[in-house]
PDB file of C-alpha atoms in Angstrom:
ATOM      1  CA  UNK A   1      90.906 -45.046 -74.243  1.00  0.00           C
ATOM      2  CA  UNK A   2      94.436 -43.964 -73.525  1.00  0.00           C
ATOM      3  CA  UNK A   3      95.123 -41.543 -70.693  1.00  0.00           C
ATOM      4  CA  UNK A   4      98.002 -40.159 -68.691  1.00  0.00           C
ATOM      5  CA  UNK A   5      97.880 -38.654 -65.215  1.00  0.00           C
ATOM      6  CA  UNK A   6     100.509 -36.505 -63.572  1.00  0.00           C
ATOM      7  CA  UNK A   7      99.085 -36.105 -60.076  1.00  0.00           C
ATOM      8  CA  UNK A   8     101.335 -33.230 -58.996  1.00  0.00           C
ATOM      9  CA  UNK A   9     101.085 -29.811 -60.586  1.00  0.00           C
ATOM     10  CA  UNK A  10     104.360 -28.820 -58.951  1.00  0.00           C
ATOM     11  CA  UNK A  11     107.286 -30.519 -57.259  1.00  0.00           C
ATOM     12  CA  UNK A  12     109.737 -28.619 -55.090  1.00  0.00           C
ATOM     13  CA  UNK A  13     113.130 -30.036 -54.193  1.00  0.00           C
ATOM     14  CA  UNK A  14     116.406 -28.694 -52.850  1.00  0.00           C
ATOM     15  CA  UNK A  15     119.499 -28.862 -55.012  1.00  0.00           C
ATOM     16  CA  UNK A  16     121.447 -32.044 -54.373  1.00  0.00           C
ATOM     17  CA  UNK A  17     118.407 -33.968 -53.174  1.00  0.00           C
ATOM     18  CA  UNK A  18     116.788 -36.774 -55.165  1.00  0.00           C
ATOM     19  CA  UNK A  19     113.726 -35.913 -57.200  1.00  0.00           C
ATOM     20  CA  UNK A  20     110.716 -37.883 -58.390  1.00  0.00           C
ATOM     21  CA  UNK A  21     108.040 -36.738 -60.827  1.00  0.00           C
ATOM     22  CA  UNK A  22     105.083 -39.098 -60.926  1.00  0.00           C
ATOM     23  CA  UNK A  23     103.169 -40.463 -63.900  1.00  0.00           C
ATOM     24  CA  UNK A  24     100.464 -43.109 -64.221  1.00  0.00           C
ATOM     25  CA  UNK A  25      98.874 -44.271 -67.426  1.00  0.00           C
ATOM     26  CA  UNK A  26      96.038 -46.264 -68.932  1.00  0.00           C
ATOM     27  CA  UNK A  27      96.341 -47.914 -72.345  1.00  0.00           C
ATOM     28  CA  UNK A  28      95.154 -51.001 -74.180  1.00  0.00           C
ATOM     29  CA  UNK A  29      97.934 -53.420 -74.865  1.00  0.00           C
ATOM     30  CA  UNK A  30     101.558 -52.764 -74.112  1.00  0.00           C
ATOM     31  CA  UNK A  31     102.483 -49.115 -73.643  1.00  0.00           C
ATOM     32  CA  UNK A  32     105.194 -46.996 -75.129  1.00  0.00           C
ATOM     33  CA  UNK A  33     106.082 -44.407 -72.476  1.00  0.00           C
ATOM     34  CA  UNK A  34     107.981 -41.155 -72.793  1.00  0.00           C
ATOM     35  CA  UNK A  35     109.210 -38.210 -70.755  1.00  0.00           C
ATOM     36  CA  UNK A  36     109.710 -34.795 -72.307  1.00  0.00           C
ATOM     37  CA  UNK A  37     110.993 -31.571 -70.749  1.00  0.00           C
ATOM     38  CA  UNK A  38     110.046 -28.014 -71.659  1.00  0.00           C
ATOM     39  CA  UNK A  39     112.342 -25.167 -70.690  1.00  0.00           C
ATOM     40  CA  UNK A  40     111.029 -21.578 -70.771  1.00  0.00           C
ATOM     41  CA  UNK A  41     110.641 -20.231 -74.306  1.00  0.00           C
ATOM     42  CA  UNK A  42     111.857 -23.491 -75.801  1.00  0.00           C
ATOM     43  CA  UNK A  43     110.175 -26.465 -77.424  1.00  0.00           C
ATOM     44  CA  UNK A  44     109.684 -29.833 -75.792  1.00  0.00           C
ATOM     45  CA  UNK A  45     112.774 -32.004 -75.644  1.00  0.00           C
ATOM     46  CA  UNK A  46     112.831 -35.783 -75.447  1.00  0.00           C
ATOM     47  CA  UNK A  47     114.358 -37.165 -72.225  1.00  0.00           C
ATOM     48  CA  UNK A  48     113.815 -40.918 -72.317  1.00  0.00           C
ATOM     49  CA  UNK A  49     111.454 -43.688 -73.334  1.00  0.00           C
ATOM     50  CA  UNK A  50     110.363 -47.187 -72.390  1.00  0.00           C
ATOM     51  CA  UNK A  51     109.475 -49.544 -75.201  1.00  0.00           C
ATOM     52  CA  UNK A  52     110.297 -53.008 -73.885  1.00  0.00           C
ATOM     53  CA  UNK A  53     112.906 -54.823 -71.838  1.00  0.00           C
ATOM     54  CA  UNK A  54     114.583 -53.515 -68.693  1.00  0.00           C
ATOM     55  CA  UNK A  55     112.115 -51.674 -66.479  1.00  0.00           C
ATOM     56  CA  UNK A  56     114.688 -49.026 -65.559  1.00  0.00           C
ATOM     57  CA  UNK A  57     115.535 -46.744 -68.449  1.00  0.00           C
ATOM     58  CA  UNK A  58     118.203 -44.077 -68.456  1.00  0.00           C
ATOM     59  CA  UNK A  59     118.003 -40.860 -70.405  1.00  0.00           C
ATOM     60  CA  UNK A  60     119.503 -37.442 -70.909  1.00  0.00           C
ATOM     61  CA  UNK A  61     120.928 -35.174 -68.189  1.00  0.00           C
ATOM     62  CA  UNK A  62     121.159 -37.983 -65.609  1.00  0.00           C
ATOM     63  CA  UNK A  63     117.419 -38.705 -65.557  1.00  0.00           C
ATOM     64  CA  UNK A  64     115.995 -42.200 -65.314  1.00  0.00           C
ATOM     65  CA  UNK A  65     112.514 -43.679 -65.112  1.00  0.00           C
ATOM     66  CA  UNK A  66     111.094 -46.915 -63.832  1.00  0.00           C
ATOM     67  CA  UNK A  67     108.318 -48.766 -65.618  1.00  0.00           C
ATOM     68  CA  UNK A  68     105.989 -50.584 -63.215  1.00  0.00           C
ATOM     69  CA  UNK A  69     103.399 -52.621 -65.076  1.00  0.00           C
ATOM     70  CA  UNK A  70     101.391 -53.687 -62.030  1.00  0.00           C
ATOM     71  CA  UNK A  71     101.027 -50.100 -60.838  1.00  0.00           C
ATOM     72  CA  UNK A  72     100.768 -48.708 -64.394  1.00  0.00           C
ATOM     73  CA  UNK A  73     103.340 -46.089 -63.488  1.00  0.00           C
ATOM     74  CA  UNK A  74     106.381 -44.546 -65.110  1.00  0.00           C
ATOM     75  CA  UNK A  75     107.935 -42.182 -62.563  1.00  0.00           C
ATOM     76  CA  UNK A  76     110.822 -39.920 -63.526  1.00  0.00           C
ATOM     77  CA  UNK A  77     113.753 -39.806 -61.128  1.00  0.00           C
ATOM     78  CA  UNK A  78     117.134 -38.214 -60.646  1.00  0.00           C
ATOM     79  CA  UNK A  79     119.497 -38.997 -57.769  1.00  0.00           C
ATOM     80  CA  UNK A  80     120.739 -35.420 -57.291  1.00  0.00           C
ATOM     81  CA  UNK A  81     118.753 -32.414 -58.547  1.00  0.00           C
ATOM     82  CA  UNK A  82     120.328 -29.339 -60.126  1.00  0.00           C
ATOM     83  CA  UNK A  83     118.883 -25.835 -60.238  1.00  0.00           C
ATOM     84  CA  UNK A  84     119.093 -26.108 -64.019  1.00  0.00           C
ATOM     85  CA  UNK A  85     116.614 -29.023 -63.888  1.00  0.00           C
ATOM     86  CA  UNK A  86     113.839 -26.545 -63.090  1.00  0.00           C
ATOM     87  CA  UNK A  87     111.384 -26.867 -65.965  1.00  0.00           C
ATOM     88  CA  UNK A  88     108.036 -28.326 -67.008  1.00  0.00           C
ATOM     89  CA  UNK A  89     107.995 -32.100 -67.404  1.00  0.00           C
ATOM     90  CA  UNK A  90     105.497 -34.054 -69.487  1.00  0.00           C
ATOM     91  CA  UNK A  91     104.783 -37.760 -69.417  1.00  0.00           C
ATOM     92  CA  UNK A  92     103.348 -39.268 -72.608  1.00  0.00           C
ATOM     93  CA  UNK A  93     102.000 -42.644 -73.675  1.00  0.00           C
ATOM     94  CA  UNK A  94     101.157 -44.330 -76.946  1.00  0.00           C
ATOM     95  CA  UNK A  95      99.689 -47.781 -77.341  1.00  0.00           C
ATOM     96  CA  UNK A  96     100.896 -50.427 -79.732  1.00  0.00           C
ATOM     97  CA  UNK A  97      97.430 -51.699 -80.554  1.00  0.00           C
ATOM     98  CA  UNK A  98      94.686 -49.857 -82.389  1.00  0.00           C
ATOM     99  CA  UNK A  99      96.772 -46.885 -83.428  1.00  0.00           C
ATOM    100  CA  UNK A 100      99.764 -45.038 -82.089  1.00  0.00           C
ATOM    101  CA  UNK A 101      98.434 -41.622 -81.096  1.00  0.00           C
ATOM    102  CA  UNK A 102     100.536 -40.080 -78.354  1.00  0.00           C
ATOM    103  CA  UNK A 103      98.683 -38.710 -75.335  1.00  0.00           C
ATOM    104  CA  UNK A 104     100.435 -36.206 -73.086  1.00  0.00           C
ATOM    105  CA  UNK A 105      99.864 -35.551 -69.412  1.00  0.00           C
ATOM    106  CA  UNK A 106      99.106 -32.051 -68.143  1.00  0.00           C
ATOM    107  CA  UNK A 107     102.661 -31.538 -66.990  1.00  0.00           C
ATOM    108  CA  UNK A 108     104.466 -31.131 -63.677  1.00  0.00           C
ATOM    109  CA  UNK A 109     106.479 -28.043 -62.902  1.00  0.00           C
ATOM    110  CA  UNK A 110     109.730 -28.824 -61.110  1.00  0.00           C
ATOM    111  CA  UNK A 111     111.373 -26.172 -58.943  1.00  0.00           C
ATOM    112  CA  UNK A 112     114.859 -26.883 -57.678  1.00  0.00           C
ATOM    113  CA  UNK A 113     115.990 -24.452 -54.997  1.00  0.00           C
ATOM    114  CA  UNK A 114     119.656 -23.664 -54.471  1.00  0.00           C
TER     115      UNK A 114
ATOM    116  CA  UNK B   1     121.458 -31.497 -87.688  1.00  0.00           C
ATOM    117  CA  UNK B   2     118.868 -28.747 -88.062  1.00  0.00           C
ATOM    118  CA  UNK B   3     115.833 -29.012 -85.816  1.00  0.00           C
ATOM    119  CA  UNK B   4     112.164 -28.521 -86.548  1.00  0.00           C
ATOM    120  CA  UNK B   5     111.519 -25.008 -87.812  1.00  0.00           C
ATOM    121  CA  UNK B   6     108.286 -23.101 -87.266  1.00  0.00           C
ATOM    122  CA  UNK B   7     107.086 -19.664 -88.221  1.00  0.00           C
ATOM    123  CA  UNK B   8     105.905 -17.250 -87.142  1.00  0.00           C
ATOM    124  CA  UNK B   9     106.891 -17.451 -83.485  1.00  0.00           C
ATOM    125  CA  UNK B  10     104.119 -15.137 -82.359  1.00  0.00           C
ATOM    126  CA  UNK B  11     100.836 -14.058 -83.918  1.00  0.00           C
ATOM    127  CA  UNK B  12      98.078 -11.790 -82.659  1.00  0.00           C
ATOM    128  CA  UNK B  13      94.796 -11.648 -84.558  1.00  0.00           C
ATOM    129  CA  UNK B  14      91.202 -10.693 -83.934  1.00  0.00           C
ATOM    130  CA  UNK B  15      88.449 -13.261 -83.761  1.00  0.00           C
ATOM    131  CA  UNK B  16      86.981 -14.278 -87.121  1.00  0.00           C
ATOM    132  CA  UNK B  17      90.288 -13.545 -88.869  1.00  0.00           C
ATOM    133  CA  UNK B  18      92.329 -16.284 -90.493  1.00  0.00           C
ATOM    134  CA  UNK B  19      95.889 -17.367 -89.692  1.00  0.00           C
ATOM    135  CA  UNK B  20      98.404 -19.855 -91.042  1.00  0.00           C
ATOM    136  CA  UNK B  21     101.376 -21.546 -89.440  1.00  0.00           C
ATOM    137  CA  UNK B  22     104.292 -23.164 -91.230  1.00  0.00           C
ATOM    138  CA  UNK B  23     106.470 -26.080 -90.211  1.00  0.00           C
ATOM    139  CA  UNK B  24     109.600 -27.618 -91.707  1.00  0.00           C
ATOM    140  CA  UNK B  25     110.452 -30.969 -90.076  1.00  0.00           C
ATOM    141  CA  UNK B  26     113.838 -32.567 -89.619  1.00  0.00           C
ATOM    142  CA  UNK B  27     115.183 -33.826 -92.918  1.00  0.00           C
ATOM    143  CA  UNK B  28     114.251 -37.453 -93.548  1.00  0.00           C
ATOM    144  CA  UNK B  29     111.496 -37.595 -90.958  1.00  0.00           C
ATOM    145  CA  UNK B  30     108.436 -39.228 -92.484  1.00  0.00           C
ATOM    146  CA  UNK B  31     105.969 -38.369 -89.738  1.00  0.00           C
ATOM    147  CA  UNK B  32     104.812 -34.854 -88.889  1.00  0.00           C
ATOM    148  CA  UNK B  33     102.510 -33.825 -86.065  1.00  0.00           C
ATOM    149  CA  UNK B  34     100.620 -30.658 -85.181  1.00  0.00           C
ATOM    150  CA  UNK B  35      99.707 -30.159 -81.538  1.00  0.00           C
ATOM    151  CA  UNK B  36      97.703 -27.503 -79.728  1.00  0.00           C
ATOM    152  CA  UNK B  37      98.969 -26.616 -76.245  1.00  0.00           C
ATOM    153  CA  UNK B  38      96.616 -24.485 -74.177  1.00  0.00           C
ATOM    154  CA  UNK B  39      98.158 -22.778 -71.162  1.00  0.00           C
ATOM    155  CA  UNK B  40      98.370 -25.175 -68.221  1.00  0.00           C
ATOM    156  CA  UNK B  41      97.684 -28.271 -70.315  1.00  0.00           C
ATOM    157  CA  UNK B  42      99.711 -30.847 -72.156  1.00  0.00           C
ATOM    158  CA  UNK B  43      99.943 -30.861 -75.941  1.00  0.00           C
ATOM    159  CA  UNK B  44      96.885 -32.222 -77.727  1.00  0.00           C
ATOM    160  CA  UNK B  45      97.350 -33.882 -81.109  1.00  0.00           C
ATOM    161  CA  UNK B  46      95.470 -32.117 -83.894  1.00  0.00           C
ATOM    162  CA  UNK B  47      96.738 -34.018 -86.911  1.00  0.00           C
ATOM    163  CA  UNK B  48      99.405 -36.563 -87.814  1.00  0.00           C
ATOM    164  CA  UNK B  49     100.862 -37.042 -91.293  1.00  0.00           C
ATOM    165  CA  UNK B  50     102.834 -40.004 -92.586  1.00  0.00           C
ATOM    166  CA  UNK B  51     104.664 -38.577 -95.605  1.00  0.00           C
ATOM    167  CA  UNK B  52     101.855 -36.619 -97.299  1.00  0.00           C
ATOM    168  CA  UNK B  53      98.966 -38.787 -96.064  1.00  0.00           C
ATOM    169  CA  UNK B  54      96.837 -38.144 -92.974  1.00  0.00           C
ATOM    170  CA  UNK B  55      97.134 -40.834 -90.277  1.00  0.00           C
ATOM    171  CA  UNK B  56      94.967 -39.231 -87.589  1.00  0.00           C
ATOM    172  CA  UNK B  57      92.918 -36.049 -87.604  1.00  0.00           C
ATOM    173  CA  UNK B  58      90.246 -37.147 -85.162  1.00  0.00           C
ATOM    174  CA  UNK B  59      90.758 -34.130 -82.885  1.00  0.00           C
ATOM    175  CA  UNK B  60      91.070 -31.512 -85.611  1.00  0.00           C
ATOM    176  CA  UNK B  61      88.067 -29.110 -85.612  1.00  0.00           C
ATOM    177  CA  UNK B  62      87.518 -29.512 -89.308  1.00  0.00           C
ATOM    178  CA  UNK B  63      84.946 -26.740 -89.583  1.00  0.00           C
ATOM    179  CA  UNK B  64      87.705 -24.182 -88.984  1.00  0.00           C
ATOM    180  CA  UNK B  65      91.072 -25.936 -89.011  1.00  0.00           C
ATOM    181  CA  UNK B  66      92.840 -27.382 -92.031  1.00  0.00           C
ATOM    182  CA  UNK B  67      96.319 -28.749 -92.614  1.00  0.00           C
ATOM    183  CA  UNK B  68      98.307 -29.986 -95.554  1.00  0.00           C
ATOM    184  CA  UNK B  69     101.646 -31.555 -96.294  1.00  0.00           C
ATOM    185  CA  UNK B  70     101.630 -31.559-100.049  1.00  0.00           C
ATOM    186  CA  UNK B  71     105.110 -32.839-100.904  1.00  0.00           C
ATOM    187  CA  UNK B  72     105.648 -34.869 -97.765  1.00  0.00           C
ATOM    188  CA  UNK B  73     108.021 -32.306 -96.270  1.00  0.00           C
ATOM    189  CA  UNK B  74     106.769 -28.862 -95.165  1.00  0.00           C
ATOM    190  CA  UNK B  75     103.347 -28.471 -93.633  1.00  0.00           C
ATOM    191  CA  UNK B  76     100.880 -25.647 -93.114  1.00  0.00           C
ATOM    192  CA  UNK B  77      98.145 -25.434 -90.474  1.00  0.00           C
ATOM    193  CA  UNK B  78      95.363 -22.916 -91.051  1.00  0.00           C
ATOM    194  CA  UNK B  79      92.594 -21.582 -88.861  1.00  0.00           C
ATOM    195  CA  UNK B  80      89.660 -19.831 -90.516  1.00  0.00           C
ATOM    196  CA  UNK B  81      87.839 -18.190 -88.815  1.00  0.00           C
ATOM    197  CA  UNK B  82      89.624 -18.002 -85.493  1.00  0.00           C
ATOM    198  CA  UNK B  83      87.799 -18.053 -82.164  1.00  0.00           C
ATOM    199  CA  UNK B  84      88.916 -16.767 -78.776  1.00  0.00           C
ATOM    200  CA  UNK B  85      89.391 -20.339 -77.546  1.00  0.00           C
ATOM    201  CA  UNK B  86      91.994 -20.969 -80.259  1.00  0.00           C
ATOM    202  CA  UNK B  87      94.508 -18.927 -78.259  1.00  0.00           C
ATOM    203  CA  UNK B  88      97.285 -21.425 -77.592  1.00  0.00           C
ATOM    204  CA  UNK B  89     100.756 -22.488 -78.611  1.00  0.00           C
ATOM    205  CA  UNK B  90     100.776 -24.558 -81.798  1.00  0.00           C
ATOM    206  CA  UNK B  91     103.576 -27.077 -81.815  1.00  0.00           C
ATOM    207  CA  UNK B  92     104.935 -28.939 -84.775  1.00  0.00           C
ATOM    208  CA  UNK B  93     106.892 -32.143 -84.246  1.00  0.00           C
ATOM    209  CA  UNK B  94     108.448 -34.796 -86.429  1.00  0.00           C
ATOM    210  CA  UNK B  95     109.690 -38.333 -86.004  1.00  0.00           C
ATOM    211  CA  UNK B  96     111.603 -40.748 -88.185  1.00  0.00           C
ATOM    212  CA  UNK B  97     108.583 -43.012 -88.519  1.00  0.00           C
ATOM    213  CA  UNK B  98     105.179 -43.044 -86.862  1.00  0.00           C
ATOM    214  CA  UNK B  99     105.010 -46.385 -85.134  1.00  0.00           C
ATOM    215  CA  UNK B 100     104.383 -44.922 -81.696  1.00  0.00           C
ATOM    216  CA  UNK B 101     107.748 -46.033 -80.296  1.00  0.00           C
ATOM    217  CA  UNK B 102     109.710 -43.196 -81.899  1.00  0.00           C
ATOM    218  CA  UNK B 103     110.502 -40.086 -79.948  1.00  0.00           C
ATOM    219  CA  UNK B 104     109.240 -36.846 -81.405  1.00  0.00           C
ATOM    220  CA  UNK B 105     111.314 -33.751 -82.060  1.00  0.00           C
ATOM    221  CA  UNK B 106     109.498 -30.490 -81.426  1.00  0.00           C
ATOM    222  CA  UNK B 107     109.811 -27.054 -82.905  1.00  0.00           C
ATOM    223  CA  UNK B 108     109.740 -23.893 -80.772  1.00  0.00           C
ATOM    224  CA  UNK B 109     106.023 -23.382 -81.360  1.00  0.00           C
ATOM    225  CA  UNK B 110     103.845 -20.508 -82.515  1.00  0.00           C
ATOM    226  CA  UNK B 111     102.063 -18.581 -79.787  1.00  0.00           C
ATOM    227  CA  UNK B 112      98.661 -17.471 -81.089  1.00  0.00           C
ATOM    228  CA  UNK B 113      96.610 -14.834 -79.311  1.00  0.00           C
ATOM    229  CA  UNK B 114      93.055 -14.262 -80.524  1.00  0.00           C
ATOM    230  CA  UNK B 115      91.515 -10.986 -79.342  1.00  0.00           C
TER     231      UNK B 115
END
């Protein structure tokens, strides 16, 4: 069965510092991996995805994520955090065998302090 | 490009009442999803449509929840009768196709409170 784990409920970082939001997954076959962001009172927005190819994928707002097959991880990163990055971040996975249902993690709340 | 539209934005009902939510996906998107997001959790897929056919409804509580997408565009999700544990945000999303590698575009959600 597919699953996604976001081990941190909350991540705190100072503005200008690098940030990492962690995600690990379990899926049969090759995974499709996604990051979404949810700002207060707004719907989820797509940030980036890994389908195949280069393990480092770049997305919106300066975010990037690294796919690590051996560690089954897909951590979200940004070199320099902004206060406006404060939001709820969700990792999601869908498998490419036996159906394509997308499973979301529980979310990690990011606080960026000025 | 218009986004995914949902209505109503908020709904408060008493348990055992019925409620319906409406979703209009992005034009041209073949796949439509309904998710339930309980506070503190990630979205959980309730049902996925490809055009007007159901692809996955394995997590839809079919004794009380129903959904339709009659003309392959708009969709309605209904709960009848509602229970206290149905209090959640109901998210509608759409994607160009449903192959699993397409990103989904989400509406603002409907916040349901069951008293």
